[in-house]
PDB file of C-alpha atoms and ligand atoms in Angstrom:
ATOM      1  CA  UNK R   1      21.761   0.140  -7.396  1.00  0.00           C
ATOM      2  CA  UNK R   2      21.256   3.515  -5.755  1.00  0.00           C
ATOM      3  CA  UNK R   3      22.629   5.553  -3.265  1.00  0.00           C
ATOM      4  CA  UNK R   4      20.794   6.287   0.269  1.00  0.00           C
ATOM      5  CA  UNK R   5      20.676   9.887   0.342  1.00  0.00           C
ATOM      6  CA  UNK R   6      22.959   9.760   3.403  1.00  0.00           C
ATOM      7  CA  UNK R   7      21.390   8.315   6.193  1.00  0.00           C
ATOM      8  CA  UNK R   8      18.123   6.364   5.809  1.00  0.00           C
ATOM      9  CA  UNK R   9      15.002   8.179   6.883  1.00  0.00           C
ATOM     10  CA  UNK R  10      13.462   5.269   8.193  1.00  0.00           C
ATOM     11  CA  UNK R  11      12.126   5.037  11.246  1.00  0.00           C
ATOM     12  CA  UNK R  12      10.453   1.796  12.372  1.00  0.00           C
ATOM     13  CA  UNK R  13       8.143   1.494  15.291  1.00  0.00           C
ATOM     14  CA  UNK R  14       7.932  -2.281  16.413  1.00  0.00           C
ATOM     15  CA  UNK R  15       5.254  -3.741  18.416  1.00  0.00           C
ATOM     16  CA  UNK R  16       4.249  -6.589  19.950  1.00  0.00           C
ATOM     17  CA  UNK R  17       1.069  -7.606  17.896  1.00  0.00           C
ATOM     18  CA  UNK R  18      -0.631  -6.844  14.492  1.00  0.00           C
ATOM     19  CA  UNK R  19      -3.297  -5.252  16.485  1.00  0.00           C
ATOM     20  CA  UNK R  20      -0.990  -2.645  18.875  1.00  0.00           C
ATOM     21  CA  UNK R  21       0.595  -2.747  15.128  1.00  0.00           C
ATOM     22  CA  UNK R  22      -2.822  -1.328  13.803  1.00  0.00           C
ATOM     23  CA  UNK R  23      -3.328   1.009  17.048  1.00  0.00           C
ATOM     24  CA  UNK R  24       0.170   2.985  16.299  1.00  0.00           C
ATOM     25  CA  UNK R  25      -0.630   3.777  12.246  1.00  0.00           C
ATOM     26  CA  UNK R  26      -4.145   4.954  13.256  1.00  0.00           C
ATOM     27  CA  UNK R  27      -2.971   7.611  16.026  1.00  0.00           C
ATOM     28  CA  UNK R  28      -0.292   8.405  12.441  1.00  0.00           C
ATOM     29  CA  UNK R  29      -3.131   9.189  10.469  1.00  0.00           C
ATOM     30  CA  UNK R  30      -5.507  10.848  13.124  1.00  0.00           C
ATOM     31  CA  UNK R  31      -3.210  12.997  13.630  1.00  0.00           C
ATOM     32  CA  UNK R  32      -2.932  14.070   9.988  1.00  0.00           C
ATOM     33  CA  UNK R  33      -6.562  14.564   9.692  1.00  0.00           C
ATOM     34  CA  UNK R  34      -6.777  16.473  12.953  1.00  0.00           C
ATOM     35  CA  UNK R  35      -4.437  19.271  11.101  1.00  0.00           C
ATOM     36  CA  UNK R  36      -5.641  18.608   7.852  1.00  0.00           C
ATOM     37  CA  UNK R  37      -9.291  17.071   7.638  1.00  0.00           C
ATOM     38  CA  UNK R  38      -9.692  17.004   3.371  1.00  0.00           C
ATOM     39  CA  UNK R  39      -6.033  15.147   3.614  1.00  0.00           C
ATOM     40  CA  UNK R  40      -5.609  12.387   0.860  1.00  0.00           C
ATOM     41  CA  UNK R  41      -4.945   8.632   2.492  1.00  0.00           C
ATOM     42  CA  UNK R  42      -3.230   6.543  -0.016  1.00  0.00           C
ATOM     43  CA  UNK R  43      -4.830   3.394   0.993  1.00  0.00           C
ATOM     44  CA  UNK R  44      -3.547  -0.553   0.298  1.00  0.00           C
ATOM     45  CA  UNK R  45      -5.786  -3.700   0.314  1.00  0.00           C
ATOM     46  CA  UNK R  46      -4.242  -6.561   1.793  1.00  0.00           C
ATOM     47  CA  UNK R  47      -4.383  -8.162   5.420  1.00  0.00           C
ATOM     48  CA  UNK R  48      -1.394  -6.095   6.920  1.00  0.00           C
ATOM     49  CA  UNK R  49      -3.668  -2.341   7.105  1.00  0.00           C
ATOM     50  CA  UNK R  50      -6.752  -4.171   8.750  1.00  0.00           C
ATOM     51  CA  UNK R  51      -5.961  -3.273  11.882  1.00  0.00           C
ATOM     52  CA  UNK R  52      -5.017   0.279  11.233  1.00  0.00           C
ATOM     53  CA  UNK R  53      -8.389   0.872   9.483  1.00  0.00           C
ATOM     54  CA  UNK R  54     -10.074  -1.000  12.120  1.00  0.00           C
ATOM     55  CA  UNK R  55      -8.073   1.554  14.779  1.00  0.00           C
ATOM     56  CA  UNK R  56      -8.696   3.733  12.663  1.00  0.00           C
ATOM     57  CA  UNK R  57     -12.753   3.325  13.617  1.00  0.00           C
ATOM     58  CA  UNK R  58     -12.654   3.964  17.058  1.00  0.00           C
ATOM     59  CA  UNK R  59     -10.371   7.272  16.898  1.00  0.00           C
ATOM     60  CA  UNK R  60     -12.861  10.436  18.030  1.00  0.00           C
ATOM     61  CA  UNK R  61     -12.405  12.051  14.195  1.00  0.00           C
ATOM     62  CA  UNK R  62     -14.466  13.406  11.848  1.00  0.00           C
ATOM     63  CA  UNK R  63     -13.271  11.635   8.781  1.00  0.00           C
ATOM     64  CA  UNK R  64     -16.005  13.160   5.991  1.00  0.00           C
ATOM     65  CA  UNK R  65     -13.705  15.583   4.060  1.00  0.00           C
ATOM     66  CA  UNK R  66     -11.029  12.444   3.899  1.00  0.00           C
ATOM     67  CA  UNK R  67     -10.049  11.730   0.360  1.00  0.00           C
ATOM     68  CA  UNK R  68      -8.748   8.752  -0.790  1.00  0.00           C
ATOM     69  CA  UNK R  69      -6.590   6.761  -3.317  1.00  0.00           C
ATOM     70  CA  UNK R  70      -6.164   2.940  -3.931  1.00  0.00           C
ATOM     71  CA  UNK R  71      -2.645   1.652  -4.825  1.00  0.00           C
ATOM     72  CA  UNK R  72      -3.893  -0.798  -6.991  1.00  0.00           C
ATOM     73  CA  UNK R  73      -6.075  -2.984  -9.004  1.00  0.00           C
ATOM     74  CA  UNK R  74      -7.074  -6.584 -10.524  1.00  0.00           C
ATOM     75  CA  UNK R  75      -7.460  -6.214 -14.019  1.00  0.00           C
ATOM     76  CA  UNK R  76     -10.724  -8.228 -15.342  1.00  0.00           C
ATOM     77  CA  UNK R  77     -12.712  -7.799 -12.222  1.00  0.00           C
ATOM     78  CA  UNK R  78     -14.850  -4.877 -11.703  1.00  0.00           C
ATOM     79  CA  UNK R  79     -15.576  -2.708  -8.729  1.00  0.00           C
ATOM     80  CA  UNK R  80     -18.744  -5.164  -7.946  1.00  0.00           C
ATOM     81  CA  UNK R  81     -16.843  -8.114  -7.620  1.00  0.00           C
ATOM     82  CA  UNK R  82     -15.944  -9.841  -4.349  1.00  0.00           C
ATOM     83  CA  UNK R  83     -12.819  -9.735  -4.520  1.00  0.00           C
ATOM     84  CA  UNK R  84     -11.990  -6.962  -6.525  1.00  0.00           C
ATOM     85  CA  UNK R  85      -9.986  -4.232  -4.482  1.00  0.00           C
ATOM     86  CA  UNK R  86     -12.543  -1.426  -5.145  1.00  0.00           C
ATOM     87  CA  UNK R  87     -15.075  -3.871  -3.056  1.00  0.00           C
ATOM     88  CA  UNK R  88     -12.366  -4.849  -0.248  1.00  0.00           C
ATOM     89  CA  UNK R  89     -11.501  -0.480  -0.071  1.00  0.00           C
ATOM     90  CA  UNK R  90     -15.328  -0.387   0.060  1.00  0.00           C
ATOM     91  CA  UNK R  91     -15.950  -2.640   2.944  1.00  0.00           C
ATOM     92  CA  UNK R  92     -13.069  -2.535   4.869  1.00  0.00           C
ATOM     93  CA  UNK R  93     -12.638   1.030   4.502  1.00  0.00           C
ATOM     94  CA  UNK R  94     -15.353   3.442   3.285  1.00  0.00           C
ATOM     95  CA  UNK R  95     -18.070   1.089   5.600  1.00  0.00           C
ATOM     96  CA  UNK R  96     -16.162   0.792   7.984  1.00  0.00           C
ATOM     97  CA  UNK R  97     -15.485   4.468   8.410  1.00  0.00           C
ATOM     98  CA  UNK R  98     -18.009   6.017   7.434  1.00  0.00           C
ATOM     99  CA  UNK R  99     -16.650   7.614   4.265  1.00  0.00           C
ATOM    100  CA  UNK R 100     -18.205   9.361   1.653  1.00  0.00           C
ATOM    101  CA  UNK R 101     -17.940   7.211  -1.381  1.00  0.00           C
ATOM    102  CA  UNK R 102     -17.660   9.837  -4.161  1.00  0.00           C
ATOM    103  CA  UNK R 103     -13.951  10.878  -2.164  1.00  0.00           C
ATOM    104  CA  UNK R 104     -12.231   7.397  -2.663  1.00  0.00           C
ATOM    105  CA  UNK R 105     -10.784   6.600  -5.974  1.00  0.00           C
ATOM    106  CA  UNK R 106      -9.802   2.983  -7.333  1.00  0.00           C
ATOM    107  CA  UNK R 107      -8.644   2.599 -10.648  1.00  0.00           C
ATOM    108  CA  UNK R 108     -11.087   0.553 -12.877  1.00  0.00           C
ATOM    109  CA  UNK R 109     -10.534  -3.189 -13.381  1.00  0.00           C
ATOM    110  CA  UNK R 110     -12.809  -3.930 -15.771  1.00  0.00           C
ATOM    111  CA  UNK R 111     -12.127  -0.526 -18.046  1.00  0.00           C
ATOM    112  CA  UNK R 112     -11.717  -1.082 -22.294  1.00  0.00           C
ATOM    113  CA  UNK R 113      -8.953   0.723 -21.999  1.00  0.00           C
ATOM    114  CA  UNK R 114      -6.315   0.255 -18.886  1.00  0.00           C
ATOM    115  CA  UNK R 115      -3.420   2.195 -20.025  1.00  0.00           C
ATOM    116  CA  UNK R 116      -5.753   5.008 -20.577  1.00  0.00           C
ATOM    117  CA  UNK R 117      -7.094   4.355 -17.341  1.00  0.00           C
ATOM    118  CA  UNK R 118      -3.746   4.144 -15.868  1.00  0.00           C
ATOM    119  CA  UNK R 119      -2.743   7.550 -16.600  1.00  0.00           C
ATOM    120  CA  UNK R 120      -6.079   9.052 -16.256  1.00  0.00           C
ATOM    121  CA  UNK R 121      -5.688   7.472 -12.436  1.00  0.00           C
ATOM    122  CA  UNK R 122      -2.092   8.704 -11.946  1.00  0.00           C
ATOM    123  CA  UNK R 123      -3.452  12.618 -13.467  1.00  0.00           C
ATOM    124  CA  UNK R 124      -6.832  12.215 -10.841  1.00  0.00           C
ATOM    125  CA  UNK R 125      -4.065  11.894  -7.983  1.00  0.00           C
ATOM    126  CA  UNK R 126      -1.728  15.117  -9.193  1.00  0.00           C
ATOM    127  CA  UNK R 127      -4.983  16.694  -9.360  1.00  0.00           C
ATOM    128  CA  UNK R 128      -6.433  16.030  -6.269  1.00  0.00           C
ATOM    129  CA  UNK R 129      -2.669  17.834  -4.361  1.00  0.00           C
ATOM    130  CA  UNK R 130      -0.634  14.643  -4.209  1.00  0.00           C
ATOM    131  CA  UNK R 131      -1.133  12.048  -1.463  1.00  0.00           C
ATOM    132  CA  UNK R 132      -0.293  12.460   2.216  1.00  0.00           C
ATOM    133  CA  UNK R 133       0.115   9.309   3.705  1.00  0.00           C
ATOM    134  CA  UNK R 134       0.512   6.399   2.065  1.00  0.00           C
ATOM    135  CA  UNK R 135      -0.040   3.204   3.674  1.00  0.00           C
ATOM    136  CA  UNK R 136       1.770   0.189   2.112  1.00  0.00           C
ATOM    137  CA  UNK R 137       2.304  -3.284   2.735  1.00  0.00           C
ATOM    138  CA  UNK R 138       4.594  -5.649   1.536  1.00  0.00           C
ATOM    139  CA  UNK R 139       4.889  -8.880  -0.550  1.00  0.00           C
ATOM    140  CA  UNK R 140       6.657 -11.668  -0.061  1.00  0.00           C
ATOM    141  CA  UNK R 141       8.713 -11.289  -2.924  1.00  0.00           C
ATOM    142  CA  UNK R 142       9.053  -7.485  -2.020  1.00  0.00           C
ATOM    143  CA  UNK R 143       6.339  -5.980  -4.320  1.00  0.00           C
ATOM    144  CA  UNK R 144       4.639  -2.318  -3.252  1.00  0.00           C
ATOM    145  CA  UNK R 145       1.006  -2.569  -4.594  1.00  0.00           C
ATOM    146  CA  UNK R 146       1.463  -4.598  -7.836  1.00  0.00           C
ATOM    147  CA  UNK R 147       5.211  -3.392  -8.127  1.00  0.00           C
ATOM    148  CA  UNK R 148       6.730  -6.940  -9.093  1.00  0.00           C
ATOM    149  CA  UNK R 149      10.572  -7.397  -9.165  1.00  0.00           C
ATOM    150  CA  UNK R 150      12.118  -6.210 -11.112  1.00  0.00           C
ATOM    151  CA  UNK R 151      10.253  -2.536 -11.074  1.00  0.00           C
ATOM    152  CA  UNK R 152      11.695   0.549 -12.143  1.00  0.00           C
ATOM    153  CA  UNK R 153      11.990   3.185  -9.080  1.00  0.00           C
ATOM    154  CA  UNK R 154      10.551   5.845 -11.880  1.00  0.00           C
ATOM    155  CA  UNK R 155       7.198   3.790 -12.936  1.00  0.00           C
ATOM    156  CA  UNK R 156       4.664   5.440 -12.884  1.00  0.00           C
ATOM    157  CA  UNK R 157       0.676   4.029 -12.758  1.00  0.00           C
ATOM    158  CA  UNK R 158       0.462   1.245 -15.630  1.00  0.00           C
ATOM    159  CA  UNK R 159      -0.580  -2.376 -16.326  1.00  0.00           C
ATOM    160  CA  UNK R 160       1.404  -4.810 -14.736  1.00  0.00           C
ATOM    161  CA  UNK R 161       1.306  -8.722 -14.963  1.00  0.00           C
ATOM    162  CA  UNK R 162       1.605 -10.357 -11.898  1.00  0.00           C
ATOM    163  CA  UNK R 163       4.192 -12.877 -10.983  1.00  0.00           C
ATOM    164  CA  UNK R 164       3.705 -16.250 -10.185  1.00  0.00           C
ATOM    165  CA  UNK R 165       4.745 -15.933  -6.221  1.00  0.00           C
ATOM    166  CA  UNK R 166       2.108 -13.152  -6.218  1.00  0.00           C
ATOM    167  CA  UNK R 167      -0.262 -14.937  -7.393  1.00  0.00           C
ATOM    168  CA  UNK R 168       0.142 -18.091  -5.606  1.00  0.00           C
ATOM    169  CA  UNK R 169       0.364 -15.643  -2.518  1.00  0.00           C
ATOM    170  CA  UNK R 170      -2.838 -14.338  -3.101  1.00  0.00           C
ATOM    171  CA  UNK R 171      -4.773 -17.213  -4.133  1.00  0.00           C
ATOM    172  CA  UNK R 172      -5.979 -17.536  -0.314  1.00  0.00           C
ATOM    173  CA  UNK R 173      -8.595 -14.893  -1.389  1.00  0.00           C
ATOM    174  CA  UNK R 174     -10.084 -16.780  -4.483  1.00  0.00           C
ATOM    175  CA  UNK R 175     -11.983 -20.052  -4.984  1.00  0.00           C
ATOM    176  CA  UNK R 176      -8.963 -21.537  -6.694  1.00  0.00           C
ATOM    177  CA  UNK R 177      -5.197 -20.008  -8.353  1.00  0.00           C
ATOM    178  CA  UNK R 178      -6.394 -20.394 -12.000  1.00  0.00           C
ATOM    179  CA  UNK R 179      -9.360 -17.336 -10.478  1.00  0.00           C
ATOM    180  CA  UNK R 180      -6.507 -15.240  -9.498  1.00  0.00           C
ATOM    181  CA  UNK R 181      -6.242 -12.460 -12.907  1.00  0.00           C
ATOM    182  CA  UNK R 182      -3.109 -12.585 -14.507  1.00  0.00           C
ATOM    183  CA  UNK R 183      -2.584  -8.428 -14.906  1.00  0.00           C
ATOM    184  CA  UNK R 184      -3.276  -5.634 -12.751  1.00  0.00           C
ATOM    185  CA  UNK R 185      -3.607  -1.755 -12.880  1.00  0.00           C
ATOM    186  CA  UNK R 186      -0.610  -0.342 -10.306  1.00  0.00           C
ATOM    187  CA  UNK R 187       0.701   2.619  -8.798  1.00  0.00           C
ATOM    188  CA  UNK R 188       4.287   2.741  -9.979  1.00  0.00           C
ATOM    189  CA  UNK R 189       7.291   3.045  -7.219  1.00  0.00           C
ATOM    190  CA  UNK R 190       7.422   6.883  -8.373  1.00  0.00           C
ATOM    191  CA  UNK R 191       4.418   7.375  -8.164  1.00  0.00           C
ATOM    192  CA  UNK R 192       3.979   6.304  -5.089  1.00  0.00           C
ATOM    193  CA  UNK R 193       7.250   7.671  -3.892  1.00  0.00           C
ATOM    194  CA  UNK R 194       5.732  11.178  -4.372  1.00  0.00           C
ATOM    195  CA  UNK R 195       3.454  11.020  -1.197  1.00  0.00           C
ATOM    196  CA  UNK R 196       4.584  13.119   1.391  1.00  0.00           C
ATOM    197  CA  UNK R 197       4.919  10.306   4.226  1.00  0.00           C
ATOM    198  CA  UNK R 198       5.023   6.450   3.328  1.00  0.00           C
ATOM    199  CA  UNK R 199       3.753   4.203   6.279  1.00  0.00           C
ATOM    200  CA  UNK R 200       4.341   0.336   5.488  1.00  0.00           C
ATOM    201  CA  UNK R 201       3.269  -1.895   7.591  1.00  0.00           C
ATOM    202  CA  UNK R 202       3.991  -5.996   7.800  1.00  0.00           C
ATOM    203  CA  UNK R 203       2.907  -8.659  10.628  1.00  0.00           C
ATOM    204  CA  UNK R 204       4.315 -12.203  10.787  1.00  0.00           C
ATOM    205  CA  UNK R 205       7.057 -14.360  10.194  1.00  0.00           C
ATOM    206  CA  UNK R 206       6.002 -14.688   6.639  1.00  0.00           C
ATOM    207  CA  UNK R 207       7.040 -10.729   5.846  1.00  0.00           C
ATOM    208  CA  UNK R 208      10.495 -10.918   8.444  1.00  0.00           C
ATOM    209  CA  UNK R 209      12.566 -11.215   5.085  1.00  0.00           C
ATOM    210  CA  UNK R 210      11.175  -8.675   2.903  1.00  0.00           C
ATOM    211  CA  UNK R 211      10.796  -6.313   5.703  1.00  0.00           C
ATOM    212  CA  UNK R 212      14.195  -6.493   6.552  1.00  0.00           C
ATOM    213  CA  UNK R 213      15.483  -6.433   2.908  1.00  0.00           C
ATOM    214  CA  UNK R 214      13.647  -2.910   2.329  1.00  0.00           C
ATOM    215  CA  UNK R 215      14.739  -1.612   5.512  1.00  0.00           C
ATOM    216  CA  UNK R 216      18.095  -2.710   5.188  1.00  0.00           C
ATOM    217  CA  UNK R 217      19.075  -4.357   2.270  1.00  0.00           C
ATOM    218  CA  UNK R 218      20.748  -2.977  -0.786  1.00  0.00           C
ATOM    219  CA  UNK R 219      18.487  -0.157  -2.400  1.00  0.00           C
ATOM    220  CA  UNK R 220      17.597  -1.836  -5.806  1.00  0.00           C
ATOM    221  CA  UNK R 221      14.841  -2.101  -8.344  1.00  0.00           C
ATOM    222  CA  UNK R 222      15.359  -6.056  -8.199  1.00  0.00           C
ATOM    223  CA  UNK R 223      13.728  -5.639  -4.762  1.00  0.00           C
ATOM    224  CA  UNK R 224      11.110  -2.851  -5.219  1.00  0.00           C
ATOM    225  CA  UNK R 225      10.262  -2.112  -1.496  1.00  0.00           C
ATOM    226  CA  UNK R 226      14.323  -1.422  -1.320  1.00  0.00           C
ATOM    227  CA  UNK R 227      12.828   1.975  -2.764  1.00  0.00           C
ATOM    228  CA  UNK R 228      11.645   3.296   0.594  1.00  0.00           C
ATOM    229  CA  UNK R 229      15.264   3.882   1.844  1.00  0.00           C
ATOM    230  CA  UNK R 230      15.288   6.551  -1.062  1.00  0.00           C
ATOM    231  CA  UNK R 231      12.485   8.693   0.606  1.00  0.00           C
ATOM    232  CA  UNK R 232      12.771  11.619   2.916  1.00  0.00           C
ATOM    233  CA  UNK R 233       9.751  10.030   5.370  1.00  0.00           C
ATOM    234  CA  UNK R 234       8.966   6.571   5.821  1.00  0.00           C
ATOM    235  CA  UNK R 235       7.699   5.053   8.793  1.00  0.00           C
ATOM    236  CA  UNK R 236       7.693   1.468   9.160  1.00  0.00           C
ATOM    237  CA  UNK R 237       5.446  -0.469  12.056  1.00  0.00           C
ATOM    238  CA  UNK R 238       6.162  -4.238  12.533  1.00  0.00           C
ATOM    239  CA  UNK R 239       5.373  -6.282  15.346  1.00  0.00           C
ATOM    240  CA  UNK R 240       7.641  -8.541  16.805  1.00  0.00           C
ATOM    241  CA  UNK R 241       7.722 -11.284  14.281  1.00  0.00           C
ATOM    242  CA  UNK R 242       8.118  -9.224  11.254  1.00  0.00           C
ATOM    243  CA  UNK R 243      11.197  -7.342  13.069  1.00  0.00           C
ATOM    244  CA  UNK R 244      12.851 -10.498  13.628  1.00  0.00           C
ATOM    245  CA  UNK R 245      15.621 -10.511  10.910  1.00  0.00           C
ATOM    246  CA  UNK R 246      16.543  -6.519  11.041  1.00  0.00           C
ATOM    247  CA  UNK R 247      20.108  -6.010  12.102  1.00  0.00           C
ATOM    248  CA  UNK R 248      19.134  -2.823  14.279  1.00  0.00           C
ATOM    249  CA  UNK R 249      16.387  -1.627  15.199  1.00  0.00           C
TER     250      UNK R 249
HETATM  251  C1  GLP A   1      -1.172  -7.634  -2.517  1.00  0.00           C
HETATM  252  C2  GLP A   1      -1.279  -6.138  -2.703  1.00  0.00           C
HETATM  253  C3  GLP A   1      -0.194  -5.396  -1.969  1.00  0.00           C
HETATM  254  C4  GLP A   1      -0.060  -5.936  -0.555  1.00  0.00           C
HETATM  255  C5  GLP A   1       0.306  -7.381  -0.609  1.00  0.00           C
HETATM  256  C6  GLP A   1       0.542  -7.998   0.761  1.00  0.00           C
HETATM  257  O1  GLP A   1      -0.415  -8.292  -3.459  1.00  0.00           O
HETATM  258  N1  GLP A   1      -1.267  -5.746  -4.080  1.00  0.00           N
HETATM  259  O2  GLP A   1      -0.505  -4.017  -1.960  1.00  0.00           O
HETATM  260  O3  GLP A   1       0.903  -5.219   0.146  1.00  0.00           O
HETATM  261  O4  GLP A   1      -0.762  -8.061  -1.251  1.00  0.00           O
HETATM  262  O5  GLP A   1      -0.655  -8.452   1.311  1.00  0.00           O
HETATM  263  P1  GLP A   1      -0.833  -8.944   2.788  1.00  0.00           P
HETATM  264  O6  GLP A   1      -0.806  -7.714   3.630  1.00  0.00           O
HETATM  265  O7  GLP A   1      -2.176  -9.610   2.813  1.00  0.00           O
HETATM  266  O8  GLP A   1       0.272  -9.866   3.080  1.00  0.00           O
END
């Protein structure tokens, strides 16, 4: 366990529905890009962010300079595949908006060598100033990008296998569970807790628990998203159904 460094800094916005949800993050990171238009988006794959990038879209911004980072990776599949993460960043994301492809980074699924790649991903972020605003979801089983329980606060960008509830979780996506790959390429929890402003975001009854255990729960590496509590600016956007089982809010 860890201490809060005093208070928590989290503040949580809730809302009535995934897509006012959506509406609130955008206007977040608008406003970052008005002030700084070359920022660096940490972005997450995943249903939760849709409607932020899809708010996102319709926000009068010039989004060209944006530079980008994804959280994670499927090992085994590359960046053509359809449901690799690189191709969901790519059409959710750099389509959608209008990015310029060459600015948006996703670590390399299909690479001979992933630890390599892992570090070589974690250096590309130092180098490119540090991220500043990450967007996050949240698994079930209170994972940040691949960050399966237990994770060490300190991890940095590695392989990671997945575990089972992840999996199973994610099969949705793929033709069938035994399609889902076993290992993935991850930011680590300190890795990602060096971005200047963390913005997780979690819809439905499905997330109420694990959004309400990393908001309020004890701050532990058996329940990675617990890590948020630790940094100095997290905001957290739920709508109503993912706020249910918070004691305040
Ligand atoms: C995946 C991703 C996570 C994401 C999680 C939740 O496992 N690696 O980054 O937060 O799914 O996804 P969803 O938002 O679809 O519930």
């Amino acid at each position: 366990m860890h201490d809060r460094n005093n208070e928590t800094h989290v503040k949580i916005i809730q809302t009535g529905t995934s897509a006012q949800a959506g509406i609130r993050g955008a206007r977040i990171v608008a406003a970052l890009i008005r002030e700084k238009p070359d920022a660096v988006l940490g972005l997450a794959t995943g249903s939760s962010p849709l409607p932020l990038y899809e708010a996102l879209g319709g926000e009068p911004l010039d989004l060209s300079e944006m530079r980008g980072f994804s959280l994670d990776e499927y090992l085994g599949l590359g960046s053509t595949h359809k449901h690799s993460y690189a191709q969901v960043i790519r059409r959710e994301v750099i389509h959608r908006l209008g990015l310029t492809p060459a600015r948006i980074h996703s670590p390399d699924g299909q690479t001979a060598d992933a630890a390599l790649e892992a570090s070589e991903f974690e250096a590309r972020i130092r180098a490119a100033g540090g991220v500043d605003i990450q967007i996050l979801g949240i698994g079930s089983n209170g994972h940040l990008a691949f960050n399966e329980p237990p994770s060490a606060f300190t991890s940095r960008t590695r392989v990671v296998e997945l575990a089972d509830s992840t999996r199973t979780d994610n099969a949705r996506f793929f033709d069938s569970l035994e399609d889902v790959p076993t290992h993935a390429i991850t930011q680590g929890l300190g890795t990602i807790s060096e971005a200047r402003h963390l913005l997780l975001i979690a819809h439905g009854h499905r997330k109420a628990e694990a959004a309400a255990l990393a908001i309020e729960g004890p701050v532990t590496e058996q329940f990675p998203a617990s890590m948020i509590q630790l940094h100095p600016k997290v905001t957290v956007i739920l709508d109503e159904a993912a706020a249910s089982r918070l004691q305040r809010v």
